[in-house]
């Protein structure tokens, strides 16, 4: 609508030259021209009214080395005056002429007679001098897209070209020109011009006292009345619909509700009633949609809230049956949020959460199983080195009697080697260990209530340096075994928590053992600690986990694992040998405590080494290990 | 439709012969036109459709008698018809709602009952009547586009700051809008009306325009004389007086 179409009928040669676009309104030459305002007055008015940032078009009449002299032809923006005959001269100084980029004298680009469009940069009204600039920065923001510089005749503004025609043809009056211009016939020119002048068309001003805007009340306007009317009509339909609903005529009821919603979309009552109908018929999702929409429009609608709660809970129930537990949980939570006095929702949520937990546990176990099956053994030299470093460190801090510990460790290692079927090499062993570890994890989870306490214990229990480290170094086979197991566990140890808890459980149980107290945990494995090994499986599992722990990446974990490992060794040895009773276990534990005394906060009091009863067939092995350890120590 | 019996009040007015009945009639017309304009504002009507509605009303009663036809019904039909003619379609439901509330302030919206449908029917019937009375010539030239073009031209004569200081455009348009209360809107050429309202606005603010060989209004409208401008101006100003008498 802003372009210009000028249908020029050139009377002389009867050709029509059509230039460009459409005219939103009739663009007229300056009124000054028609009024034939005199020269002096026009000149005076021009200099009074021209402002910086106005656009002017002129012809270059001389090119000097300090700039261009321009004779103004017409105005091009900001002012609309008839100035051609005024012969106003303006200067465009050199510094306001942009360079053309190829390092020539920028003025060489311009020639005498060129049409130039420039912005007014400075005015000296008193001396009637104008300074122009060819930089866009001299223009106001709304004009800065205009191209400054040399222009052609086609770019001359319409009011000027029309003005030229008027001077040429004196019979062209303002009226005639206006009537003949296309813009006058534009049906939307009133809207356009009102917009241009900044006046709103629906709130045109008036000078009548009674028509002032303050006398008009918002409620009297058509849209407001219509809205109220729609609401009341819709309510009538809803009432009829509810009547149908109560008499079980569901189809008619739905029709009425839909009619009501057509009359008044988002009518709250209609939405709630329709939602109730959907819920009764079983389309719970649609019901929920309707209730939510109703609540958006009217957040305090009691019935909407109530029904929505009920429907959410019902839907949650449905989802639960479809095993979409998480979604169901979300729904219950929302229901509670909406109305926390709704009993059904709270109960359902509690039940569901339990169920989720259980299913999560199951899933984890299965997942772990899967992962273990698919894991491949990796040997990492770095991990080994790290572990060995840890062990060496601990060794240095240790003060202990080596013999029994090492022997027991050795025995445990050897017992590991020699022990039951679950101790077979590689896969089967890992397999069984994994399974048993799952079992222990299961137990772990059920004992979650104790986990907090165990966590506390964790902090204070520092893992004993593994006495077995020496024996491990000695026995490469066992090391590689350990490492491989550790690697697996480390890689699959996403359930570090579980293992942590496991270790904690172990710690706790040992602590209890030490104090002679019954273990608090519900772990069936506990009685084993007390000397009755019923389930070798479990102990193996402990050792497995412990070992895994041992080789895990973090030092604490490795510490823990070492400790657990040691304990597990003790367990396993106990399991191995029923005669290794509580005392034996105590001894080992005490030893372990002694070994870790510098890290402990002294919870482990006793340090005496107890004589233990070990089968003679192991004694030899123990003694061997003990000797070796002594040698090692001497070496260090 | 007794054209002869009631010489139109506006004709008498123009000739200066005003009987008591004429005066009474013009008051009624004033009130009804006020009703049209108010309803137009509440319906969100633009200036041109509102002008068309008033012109339809005035033209109708130039040849019809107030005794025979209910003016408010004619007014409502005129609004409806004007919306159609000027492409700003209004729904009869909205027109009925607004007019009902005009006559019964603070009332509840109408029920969708028999009365409502009867009203709607009568509006539609009356619309046909208006069309026939006007020989189906319902498209008019309004002064609005002229006054806007004149405003642009006059604006070019003035200093931009002076222009922004004085609400010349708003005043001219207000005068134009108010002119529809009376039959002056149908008795003069739209260009003259436009010119006069602009002239009145400029005079109100004492704006000085440059002098040339011709006055600006002579340029804009070649065929108007100062006297004519003055006449129209006085008619316009009388409408403001009438407000006090009628409302």
PDB file of N, CA, C and O in Angstrom, chain A residues 415-480:
ATOM      1  N   UNK A 415      41.839 -71.097  50.519  1.00  0.00           N
ATOM      2  CA  UNK A 415      40.491 -71.646  50.656  1.00  0.00           C
ATOM      3  C   UNK A 415      39.641 -71.215  49.485  1.00  0.00           C
ATOM      4  O   UNK A 415      38.812 -71.961  48.986  1.00  0.00           O
ATOM      5  N   UNK A 416      39.919 -69.996  49.088  1.00  0.00           N
ATOM      6  CA  UNK A 416      39.205 -69.557  47.892  1.00  0.00           C
ATOM      7  C   UNK A 416      39.494 -70.506  46.754  1.00  0.00           C
ATOM      8  O   UNK A 416      38.605 -70.935  46.030  1.00  0.00           O
ATOM      9  N   UNK A 417      40.807 -70.747  46.670  1.00  0.00           N
ATOM     10  CA  UNK A 417      41.174 -71.624  45.560  1.00  0.00           C
ATOM     11  C   UNK A 417      40.585 -73.000  45.709  1.00  0.00           C
ATOM     12  O   UNK A 417      40.089 -73.598  44.765  1.00  0.00           O
ATOM     13  N   UNK A 418      40.703 -73.407  46.920  1.00  0.00           N
ATOM     14  CA  UNK A 418      40.325 -74.800  47.114  1.00  0.00           C
ATOM     15  C   UNK A 418      38.847 -74.984  47.349  1.00  0.00           C
ATOM     16  O   UNK A 418      38.342 -76.101  47.313  1.00  0.00           O
ATOM     17  N   UNK A 419      38.270 -73.929  47.618  1.00  0.00           N
ATOM     18  CA  UNK A 419      36.901 -74.078  48.138  1.00  0.00           C
ATOM     19  C   UNK A 419      35.915 -74.526  47.086  1.00  0.00           C
ATOM     20  O   UNK A 419      36.254 -74.868  45.969  1.00  0.00           O
ATOM     21  N   UNK A 420      34.730 -74.381  47.460  1.00  0.00           N
ATOM     22  CA  UNK A 420      33.672 -75.121  46.759  1.00  0.00           C
ATOM     23  C   UNK A 420      33.485 -74.697  45.318  1.00  0.00           C
ATOM     24  O   UNK A 420      34.198 -73.876  44.762  1.00  0.00           O
ATOM     25  N   UNK A 421      32.460 -75.251  44.822  1.00  0.00           N
ATOM     26  CA  UNK A 421      32.245 -75.124  43.383  1.00  0.00           C
ATOM     27  C   UNK A 421      32.189 -73.672  42.918  1.00  0.00           C
ATOM     28  O   UNK A 421      32.593 -73.357  41.811  1.00  0.00           O
ATOM     29  N   UNK A 422      31.711 -72.852  43.788  1.00  0.00           N
ATOM     30  CA  UNK A 422      31.555 -71.479  43.332  1.00  0.00           C
ATOM     31  C   UNK A 422      32.890 -70.818  43.089  1.00  0.00           C
ATOM     32  O   UNK A 422      32.945 -69.747  42.493  1.00  0.00           O
ATOM     33  N   UNK A 423      33.950 -71.455  43.537  1.00  0.00           N
ATOM     34  CA  UNK A 423      35.251 -70.841  43.377  1.00  0.00           C
ATOM     35  C   UNK A 423      35.967 -71.292  42.139  1.00  0.00           C
ATOM     36  O   UNK A 423      37.170 -71.285  42.061  1.00  0.00           O
ATOM     37  N   UNK A 424      35.246 -71.708  41.206  1.00  0.00           N
ATOM     38  CA  UNK A 424      35.932 -72.144  39.979  1.00  0.00           C
ATOM     39  C   UNK A 424      36.465 -70.952  39.220  1.00  0.00           C
ATOM     40  O   UNK A 424      36.142 -69.811  39.490  1.00  0.00           O
ATOM     41  N   UNK A 425      37.260 -71.265  38.244  1.00  0.00           N
ATOM     42  CA  UNK A 425      37.883 -70.182  37.492  1.00  0.00           C
ATOM     43  C   UNK A 425      36.885 -69.388  36.688  1.00  0.00           C
ATOM     44  O   UNK A 425      35.798 -69.853  36.398  1.00  0.00           O
ATOM     45  N   UNK A 426      37.336 -68.218  36.286  1.00  0.00           N
ATOM     46  CA  UNK A 426      36.646 -67.311  35.347  1.00  0.00           C
ATOM     47  C   UNK A 426      35.141 -67.356  35.343  1.00  0.00           C
ATOM     48  O   UNK A 426      34.501 -67.077  36.332  1.00  0.00           O
ATOM     49  N   UNK A 427      34.558 -67.714  34.251  1.00  0.00           N
ATOM     50  CA  UNK A 427      33.152 -67.350  34.016  1.00  0.00           C
ATOM     51  C   UNK A 427      32.210 -67.899  35.054  1.00  0.00           C
ATOM     52  O   UNK A 427      31.404 -67.193  35.616  1.00  0.00           O
ATOM     53  N   UNK A 428      32.341 -69.153  35.273  1.00  0.00           N
ATOM     54  CA  UNK A 428      31.378 -69.747  36.187  1.00  0.00           C
ATOM     55  C   UNK A 428      31.466 -69.092  37.550  1.00  0.00           C
ATOM     56  O   UNK A 428      30.467 -68.801  38.174  1.00  0.00           O
ATOM     57  N   UNK A 429      32.705 -68.864  37.954  1.00  0.00           N
ATOM     58  CA  UNK A 429      32.879 -68.228  39.250  1.00  0.00           C
ATOM     59  C   UNK A 429      32.249 -66.851  39.272  1.00  0.00           C
ATOM     60  O   UNK A 429      31.514 -66.507  40.145  1.00  0.00           O
ATOM     61  N   UNK A 430      32.583 -66.124  38.215  1.00  0.00           N
ATOM     62  CA  UNK A 430      32.024 -64.772  38.177  1.00  0.00           C
ATOM     63  C   UNK A 430      30.521 -64.825  38.160  1.00  0.00           C
ATOM     64  O   UNK A 430      29.845 -64.074  38.805  1.00  0.00           O
ATOM     65  N   UNK A 431      30.090 -65.788  37.386  1.00  0.00           N
ATOM     66  CA  UNK A 431      28.643 -65.933  37.230  1.00  0.00           C
ATOM     67  C   UNK A 431      27.986 -66.130  38.580  1.00  0.00           C
ATOM     68  O   UNK A 431      27.053 -65.442  38.951  1.00  0.00           O
ATOM     69  N   UNK A 432      28.530 -67.109  39.290  1.00  0.00           N
ATOM     70  CA  UNK A 432      27.925 -67.411  40.578  1.00  0.00           C
ATOM     71  C   UNK A 432      28.066 -66.256  41.534  1.00  0.00           C
ATOM     72  O   UNK A 432      27.181 -65.948  42.284  1.00  0.00           O
ATOM     73  N   UNK A 433      29.220 -65.640  41.423  1.00  0.00           N
ATOM     74  CA  UNK A 433      29.426 -64.518  42.337  1.00  0.00           C
ATOM     75  C   UNK A 433      28.401 -63.432  42.069  1.00  0.00           C
ATOM     76  O   UNK A 433      27.878 -62.821  42.947  1.00  0.00           O
ATOM     77  N   UNK A 434      28.216 -63.256  40.769  1.00  0.00           N
ATOM     78  CA  UNK A 434      27.256 -62.208  40.442  1.00  0.00           C
ATOM     79  C   UNK A 434      25.907 -62.522  41.021  1.00  0.00           C
ATOM     80  O   UNK A 434      25.255 -61.692  41.593  1.00  0.00           O
ATOM     81  N   UNK A 435      25.513 -63.744  40.811  1.00  0.00           N
ATOM     82  CA  UNK A 435      24.197 -64.109  41.312  1.00  0.00           C
ATOM     83  C   UNK A 435      24.113 -63.928  42.797  1.00  0.00           C
ATOM     84  O   UNK A 435      23.149 -63.402  43.307  1.00  0.00           O
ATOM     85  N   UNK A 436      25.121 -64.372  43.421  1.00  0.00           N
ATOM     86  CA  UNK A 436      25.081 -64.234  44.867  1.00  0.00           C
ATOM     87  C   UNK A 436      25.157 -62.776  45.273  1.00  0.00           C
ATOM     88  O   UNK A 436      24.542 -62.375  46.245  1.00  0.00           O
ATOM     89  N   UNK A 437      25.910 -62.068  44.482  1.00  0.00           N
ATOM     90  CA  UNK A 437      25.984 -60.648  44.845  1.00  0.00           C
ATOM     91  C   UNK A 437      24.619 -59.994  44.685  1.00  0.00           C
ATOM     92  O   UNK A 437      24.238 -59.123  45.433  1.00  0.00           O
ATOM     93  N   UNK A 438      23.898 -60.463  43.683  1.00  0.00           N
ATOM     94  CA  UNK A 438      22.541 -59.931  43.532  1.00  0.00           C
ATOM     95  C   UNK A 438      21.732 -60.214  44.771  1.00  0.00           C
ATOM     96  O   UNK A 438      21.003 -59.383  45.269  1.00  0.00           O
ATOM     97  N   UNK A 439      21.901 -61.454  45.204  1.00  0.00           N
ATOM     98  CA  UNK A 439      21.147 -61.830  46.393  1.00  0.00           C
ATOM     99  C   UNK A 439      21.452 -60.919  47.560  1.00  0.00           C
ATOM    100  O   UNK A 439      20.567 -60.450  48.259  1.00  0.00           O
ATOM    101  N   UNK A 440      22.759 -60.673  47.652  1.00  0.00           N
ATOM    102  CA  UNK A 440      23.135 -59.828  48.783  1.00  0.00           C
ATOM    103  C   UNK A 440      22.610 -58.422  48.593  1.00  0.00           C
ATOM    104  O   UNK A 440      22.182 -57.782  49.529  1.00  0.00           O
ATOM    105  N   UNK A 441      22.622 -58.021  47.342  1.00  0.00           N
ATOM    106  CA  UNK A 441      22.092 -56.690  47.094  1.00  0.00           C
ATOM    107  C   UNK A 441      20.634 -56.614  47.453  1.00  0.00           C
ATOM    108  O   UNK A 441      20.161 -55.644  47.998  1.00  0.00           O
ATOM    109  N   UNK A 442      19.958 -57.680  47.124  1.00  0.00           N
ATOM    110  CA  UNK A 442      18.537 -57.717  47.454  1.00  0.00           C
ATOM    111  C   UNK A 442      18.360 -57.531  48.938  1.00  0.00           C
ATOM    112  O   UNK A 442      17.572 -56.758  49.414  1.00  0.00           O
ATOM    113  N   UNK A 443      19.142 -58.288  49.644  1.00  0.00           N
ATOM    114  CA  UNK A 443      19.056 -58.176  51.088  1.00  0.00           C
ATOM    115  C   UNK A 443      19.386 -56.766  51.506  1.00  0.00           C
ATOM    116  O   UNK A 443      18.782 -56.206  52.382  1.00  0.00           O
ATOM    117  N   UNK A 444      20.364 -56.253  50.810  1.00  0.00           N
ATOM    118  CA  UNK A 444      20.800 -54.894  51.110  1.00  0.00           C
ATOM    119  C   UNK A 444      19.640 -53.921  51.033  1.00  0.00           C
ATOM    120  O   UNK A 444      19.406 -53.128  51.893  1.00  0.00           O
ATOM    121  N   UNK A 445      18.910 -54.034  49.956  1.00  0.00           N
ATOM    122  CA  UNK A 445      17.859 -53.058  49.753  1.00  0.00           C
ATOM    123  C   UNK A 445      16.802 -53.157  50.821  1.00  0.00           C
ATOM    124  O   UNK A 445      16.262 -52.187  51.279  1.00  0.00           O
ATOM    125  N   UNK A 446      16.501 -54.362  51.171  1.00  0.00           N
ATOM    126  CA  UNK A 446      15.453 -54.511  52.169  1.00  0.00           C
ATOM    127  C   UNK A 446      15.885 -53.941  53.481  1.00  0.00           C
ATOM    128  O   UNK A 446      15.084 -53.596  54.306  1.00  0.00           O
ATOM    129  N   UNK A 447      17.179 -53.915  53.625  1.00  0.00           N
ATOM    130  CA  UNK A 447      17.686 -53.340  54.855  1.00  0.00           C
ATOM    131  C   UNK A 447      17.966 -51.866  54.677  1.00  0.00           C
ATOM    132  O   UNK A 447      18.822 -51.313  55.314  1.00  0.00           O
ATOM    133  N   UNK A 448      17.218 -51.267  53.808  1.00  0.00           N
ATOM    134  CA  UNK A 448      17.522 -49.870  53.497  1.00  0.00           C
ATOM    135  C   UNK A 448      17.404 -48.981  54.705  1.00  0.00           C
ATOM    136  O   UNK A 448      18.048 -47.948  54.798  1.00  0.00           O
ATOM    137  N   UNK A 449      16.585 -49.386  55.580  1.00  0.00           N
ATOM    138  CA  UNK A 449      16.413 -48.534  56.752  1.00  0.00           C
ATOM    139  C   UNK A 449      17.698 -48.385  57.531  1.00  0.00           C
ATOM    140  O   UNK A 449      17.922 -47.382  58.194  1.00  0.00           O
ATOM    141  N   UNK A 450      18.502 -49.380  57.441  1.00  0.00           N
ATOM    142  CA  UNK A 450      19.756 -49.309  58.180  1.00  0.00           C
ATOM    143  C   UNK A 450      20.837 -48.601  57.404  1.00  0.00           C
ATOM    144  O   UNK A 450      21.926 -48.370  57.897  1.00  0.00           O
ATOM    145  N   UNK A 451      20.491 -48.269  56.189  1.00  0.00           N
ATOM    146  CA  UNK A 451      21.575 -47.775  55.334  1.00  0.00           C
ATOM    147  C   UNK A 451      22.149 -46.487  55.861  1.00  0.00           C
ATOM    148  O   UNK A 451      23.327 -46.219  55.731  1.00  0.00           O
ATOM    149  N   UNK A 452      21.309 -45.676  56.424  1.00  0.00           N
ATOM    150  CA  UNK A 452      21.816 -44.412  56.945  1.00  0.00           C
ATOM    151  C   UNK A 452      22.879 -44.658  57.990  1.00  0.00           C
ATOM    152  O   UNK A 452      23.955 -44.075  57.964  1.00  0.00           O
ATOM    153  N   UNK A 453      22.521 -45.541  58.897  1.00  0.00           N
ATOM    154  CA  UNK A 453      23.492 -45.806  59.945  1.00  0.00           C
ATOM    155  C   UNK A 453      24.760 -46.368  59.352  1.00  0.00           C
ATOM    156  O   UNK A 453      25.859 -46.013  59.746  1.00  0.00           O
ATOM    157  N   UNK A 454      24.540 -47.182  58.346  1.00  0.00           N
ATOM    158  CA  UNK A 454      25.727 -47.777  57.743  1.00  0.00           C
ATOM    159  C   UNK A 454      26.567 -46.715  57.085  1.00  0.00           C
ATOM    160  O   UNK A 454      27.771 -46.785  57.098  1.00  0.00           O
ATOM    161  N   UNK A 455      25.906 -45.787  56.555  1.00  0.00           N
ATOM    162  CA  UNK A 455      26.674 -44.710  55.920  1.00  0.00           C
ATOM    163  C   UNK A 455      27.534 -44.014  56.956  1.00  0.00           C
ATOM    164  O   UNK A 455      28.685 -43.665  56.703  1.00  0.00           O
ATOM    165  N   UNK A 456      26.947 -43.840  58.110  1.00  0.00           N
ATOM    166  CA  UNK A 456      27.732 -43.219  59.176  1.00  0.00           C
ATOM    167  C   UNK A 456      28.942 -44.072  59.493  1.00  0.00           C
ATOM    168  O   UNK A 456      30.054 -43.594  59.646  1.00  0.00           O
ATOM    169  N   UNK A 457      28.649 -45.363  59.601  1.00  0.00           N
ATOM    170  CA  UNK A 457      29.752 -46.256  59.915  1.00  0.00           C
ATOM    171  C   UNK A 457      30.851 -46.150  58.885  1.00  0.00           C
ATOM    172  O   UNK A 457      32.032 -46.197  59.191  1.00  0.00           O
ATOM    173  N   UNK A 458      30.395 -46.008  57.705  1.00  0.00           N
ATOM    174  CA  UNK A 458      31.342 -45.969  56.605  1.00  0.00           C
ATOM    175  C   UNK A 458      32.430 -44.941  56.840  1.00  0.00           C
ATOM    176  O   UNK A 458      33.587 -45.156  56.578  1.00  0.00           O
ATOM    177  N   UNK A 459      31.968 -43.813  57.319  1.00  0.00           N
ATOM    178  CA  UNK A 459      32.931 -42.729  57.454  1.00  0.00           C
ATOM    179  C   UNK A 459      34.009 -43.109  58.464  1.00  0.00           C
ATOM    180  O   UNK A 459      35.169 -42.810  58.272  1.00  0.00           O
ATOM    181  N   UNK A 460      33.554 -43.782  59.489  1.00  0.00           N
ATOM    182  CA  UNK A 460      34.535 -44.028  60.528  1.00  0.00           C
ATOM    183  C   UNK A 460      35.336 -45.292  60.309  1.00  0.00           C
ATOM    184  O   UNK A 460      36.410 -45.450  60.832  1.00  0.00           O
ATOM    185  N   UNK A 461      34.792 -46.151  59.557  1.00  0.00           N
ATOM    186  CA  UNK A 461      35.525 -47.363  59.260  1.00  0.00           C
ATOM    187  C   UNK A 461      36.512 -47.099  58.131  1.00  0.00           C
ATOM    188  O   UNK A 461      36.121 -46.755  57.035  1.00  0.00           O
ATOM    189  N   UNK A 462      37.719 -47.198  58.458  1.00  0.00           N
ATOM    190  CA  UNK A 462      38.679 -47.120  57.375  1.00  0.00           C
ATOM    191  C   UNK A 462      39.128 -48.511  57.033  1.00  0.00           C
ATOM    192  O   UNK A 462      39.326 -49.342  57.912  1.00  0.00           O
ATOM    193  N   UNK A 463      39.250 -48.722  55.800  1.00  0.00           N
ATOM    194  CA  UNK A 463      39.534 -50.099  55.420  1.00  0.00           C
ATOM    195  C   UNK A 463      40.919 -50.491  55.912  1.00  0.00           C
ATOM    196  O   UNK A 463      41.861 -49.710  55.859  1.00  0.00           O
ATOM    197  N   UNK A 464      40.943 -51.659  56.372  1.00  0.00           N
ATOM    198  CA  UNK A 464      42.250 -52.172  56.784  1.00  0.00           C
ATOM    199  C   UNK A 464      43.069 -52.433  55.549  1.00  0.00           C
ATOM    200  O   UNK A 464      42.528 -52.805  54.514  1.00  0.00           O
ATOM    201  N   UNK A 465      44.334 -52.172  55.640  1.00  0.00           N
ATOM    202  CA  UNK A 465      45.154 -52.571  54.505  1.00  0.00           C
ATOM    203  C   UNK A 465      45.040 -54.072  54.361  1.00  0.00           C
ATOM    204  O   UNK A 465      45.027 -54.788  55.350  1.00  0.00           O
ATOM    205  N   UNK A 466      44.956 -54.445  53.173  1.00  0.00           N
ATOM    206  CA  UNK A 466      44.736 -55.876  53.005  1.00  0.00           C
ATOM    207  C   UNK A 466      45.996 -56.628  53.342  1.00  0.00           C
ATOM    208  O   UNK A 466      47.038 -56.437  52.715  1.00  0.00           O
ATOM    209  N   UNK A 467      45.851 -57.434  54.334  1.00  0.00           N
ATOM    210  CA  UNK A 467      46.992 -58.281  54.637  1.00  0.00           C
ATOM    211  C   UNK A 467      47.282 -59.142  53.443  1.00  0.00           C
ATOM    212  O   UNK A 467      48.363 -59.621  53.223  1.00  0.00           O
ATOM    213  N   UNK A 468      46.239 -59.340  52.771  1.00  0.00           N
ATOM    214  CA  UNK A 468      46.367 -60.254  51.652  1.00  0.00           C
ATOM    215  C   UNK A 468      47.152 -59.656  50.516  1.00  0.00           C
ATOM    216  O   UNK A 468      47.435 -60.327  49.557  1.00  0.00           O
ATOM    217  N   UNK A 469      47.463 -58.383  50.616  1.00  0.00           N
ATOM    218  CA  UNK A 469      48.114 -57.767  49.463  1.00  0.00           C
ATOM    219  C   UNK A 469      49.432 -58.449  49.164  1.00  0.00           C
ATOM    220  O   UNK A 469      49.750 -58.722  48.018  1.00  0.00           O
ATOM    221  N   UNK A 470      50.139 -58.703  50.214  1.00  0.00           N
ATOM    222  CA  UNK A 470      51.417 -59.379  49.987  1.00  0.00           C
ATOM    223  C   UNK A 470      51.185 -60.720  49.337  1.00  0.00           C
ATOM    224  O   UNK A 470      51.862 -61.104  48.383  1.00  0.00           O
ATOM    225  N   UNK A 471      50.227 -61.384  49.892  1.00  0.00           N
ATOM    226  CA  UNK A 471      49.973 -62.698  49.329  1.00  0.00           C
ATOM    227  C   UNK A 471      49.495 -62.560  47.901  1.00  0.00           C
ATOM    228  O   UNK A 471      49.766 -63.397  47.065  1.00  0.00           O
ATOM    229  N   UNK A 472      48.835 -61.487  47.661  1.00  0.00           N
ATOM    230  CA  UNK A 472      48.357 -61.304  46.297  1.00  0.00           C
ATOM    231  C   UNK A 472      49.537 -61.086  45.361  1.00  0.00           C
ATOM    232  O   UNK A 472      49.582 -61.584  44.262  1.00  0.00           O
ATOM    233  N   UNK A 473      50.407 -60.204  45.843  1.00  0.00           N
ATOM    234  CA  UNK A 473      51.564 -59.938  44.994  1.00  0.00           C
ATOM    235  C   UNK A 473      52.295 -61.245  44.721  1.00  0.00           C
ATOM    236  O   UNK A 473      52.786 -61.515  43.644  1.00  0.00           O
ATOM    237  N   UNK A 474      52.283 -62.017  45.765  1.00  0.00           N
ATOM    238  CA  UNK A 474      52.958 -63.288  45.639  1.00  0.00           C
ATOM    239  C   UNK A 474      52.257 -64.198  44.647  1.00  0.00           C
ATOM    240  O   UNK A 474      52.884 -64.833  43.825  1.00  0.00           O
ATOM    241  N   UNK A 475      51.014 -64.165  44.746  1.00  0.00           N
ATOM    242  CA  UNK A 475      50.258 -65.099  43.938  1.00  0.00           C
ATOM    243  C   UNK A 475      49.625 -64.359  42.792  1.00  0.00           C
ATOM    244  O   UNK A 475      48.573 -63.762  42.924  1.00  0.00           O
ATOM    245  N   UNK A 476      50.300 -64.462  41.714  1.00  0.00           N
ATOM    246  CA  UNK A 476      49.843 -63.690  40.554  1.00  0.00           C
ATOM    247  C   UNK A 476      48.476 -64.113  40.075  1.00  0.00           C
ATOM    248  O   UNK A 476      47.661 -63.346  39.619  1.00  0.00           O
ATOM    249  N   UNK A 477      48.285 -65.372  40.239  1.00  0.00           N
ATOM    250  CA  UNK A 477      47.023 -65.908  39.756  1.00  0.00           C
ATOM    251  C   UNK A 477      45.846 -65.235  40.440  1.00  0.00           C
ATOM    252  O   UNK A 477      44.897 -64.784  39.825  1.00  0.00           O
ATOM    253  N   UNK A 478      46.013 -65.187  41.741  1.00  0.00           N
ATOM    254  CA  UNK A 478      44.910 -64.594  42.487  1.00  0.00           C
ATOM    255  C   UNK A 478      44.751 -63.114  42.148  1.00  0.00           C
ATOM    256  O   UNK A 478      43.663 -62.588  42.095  1.00  0.00           O
ATOM    257  N   UNK A 479      45.873 -62.498  41.898  1.00  0.00           N
ATOM    258  CA  UNK A 479      45.804 -61.071  41.552  1.00  0.00           C
ATOM    259  C   UNK A 479      45.014 -60.869  40.279  1.00  0.00           C
ATOM    260  O   UNK A 479      44.092 -60.060  40.212  1.00  0.00           O
ATOM    261  N   UNK A 480      45.440 -61.634  39.320  1.00  0.00           N
ATOM    262  CA  UNK A 480      44.735 -61.433  38.044  1.00  0.00           C
ATOM    263  C   UNK A 480      43.269 -61.748  38.184  1.00  0.00           C
ATOM    264  O   UNK A 480      42.414 -61.071  37.632  1.00  0.00           O
TER     265      UNK A 480
END
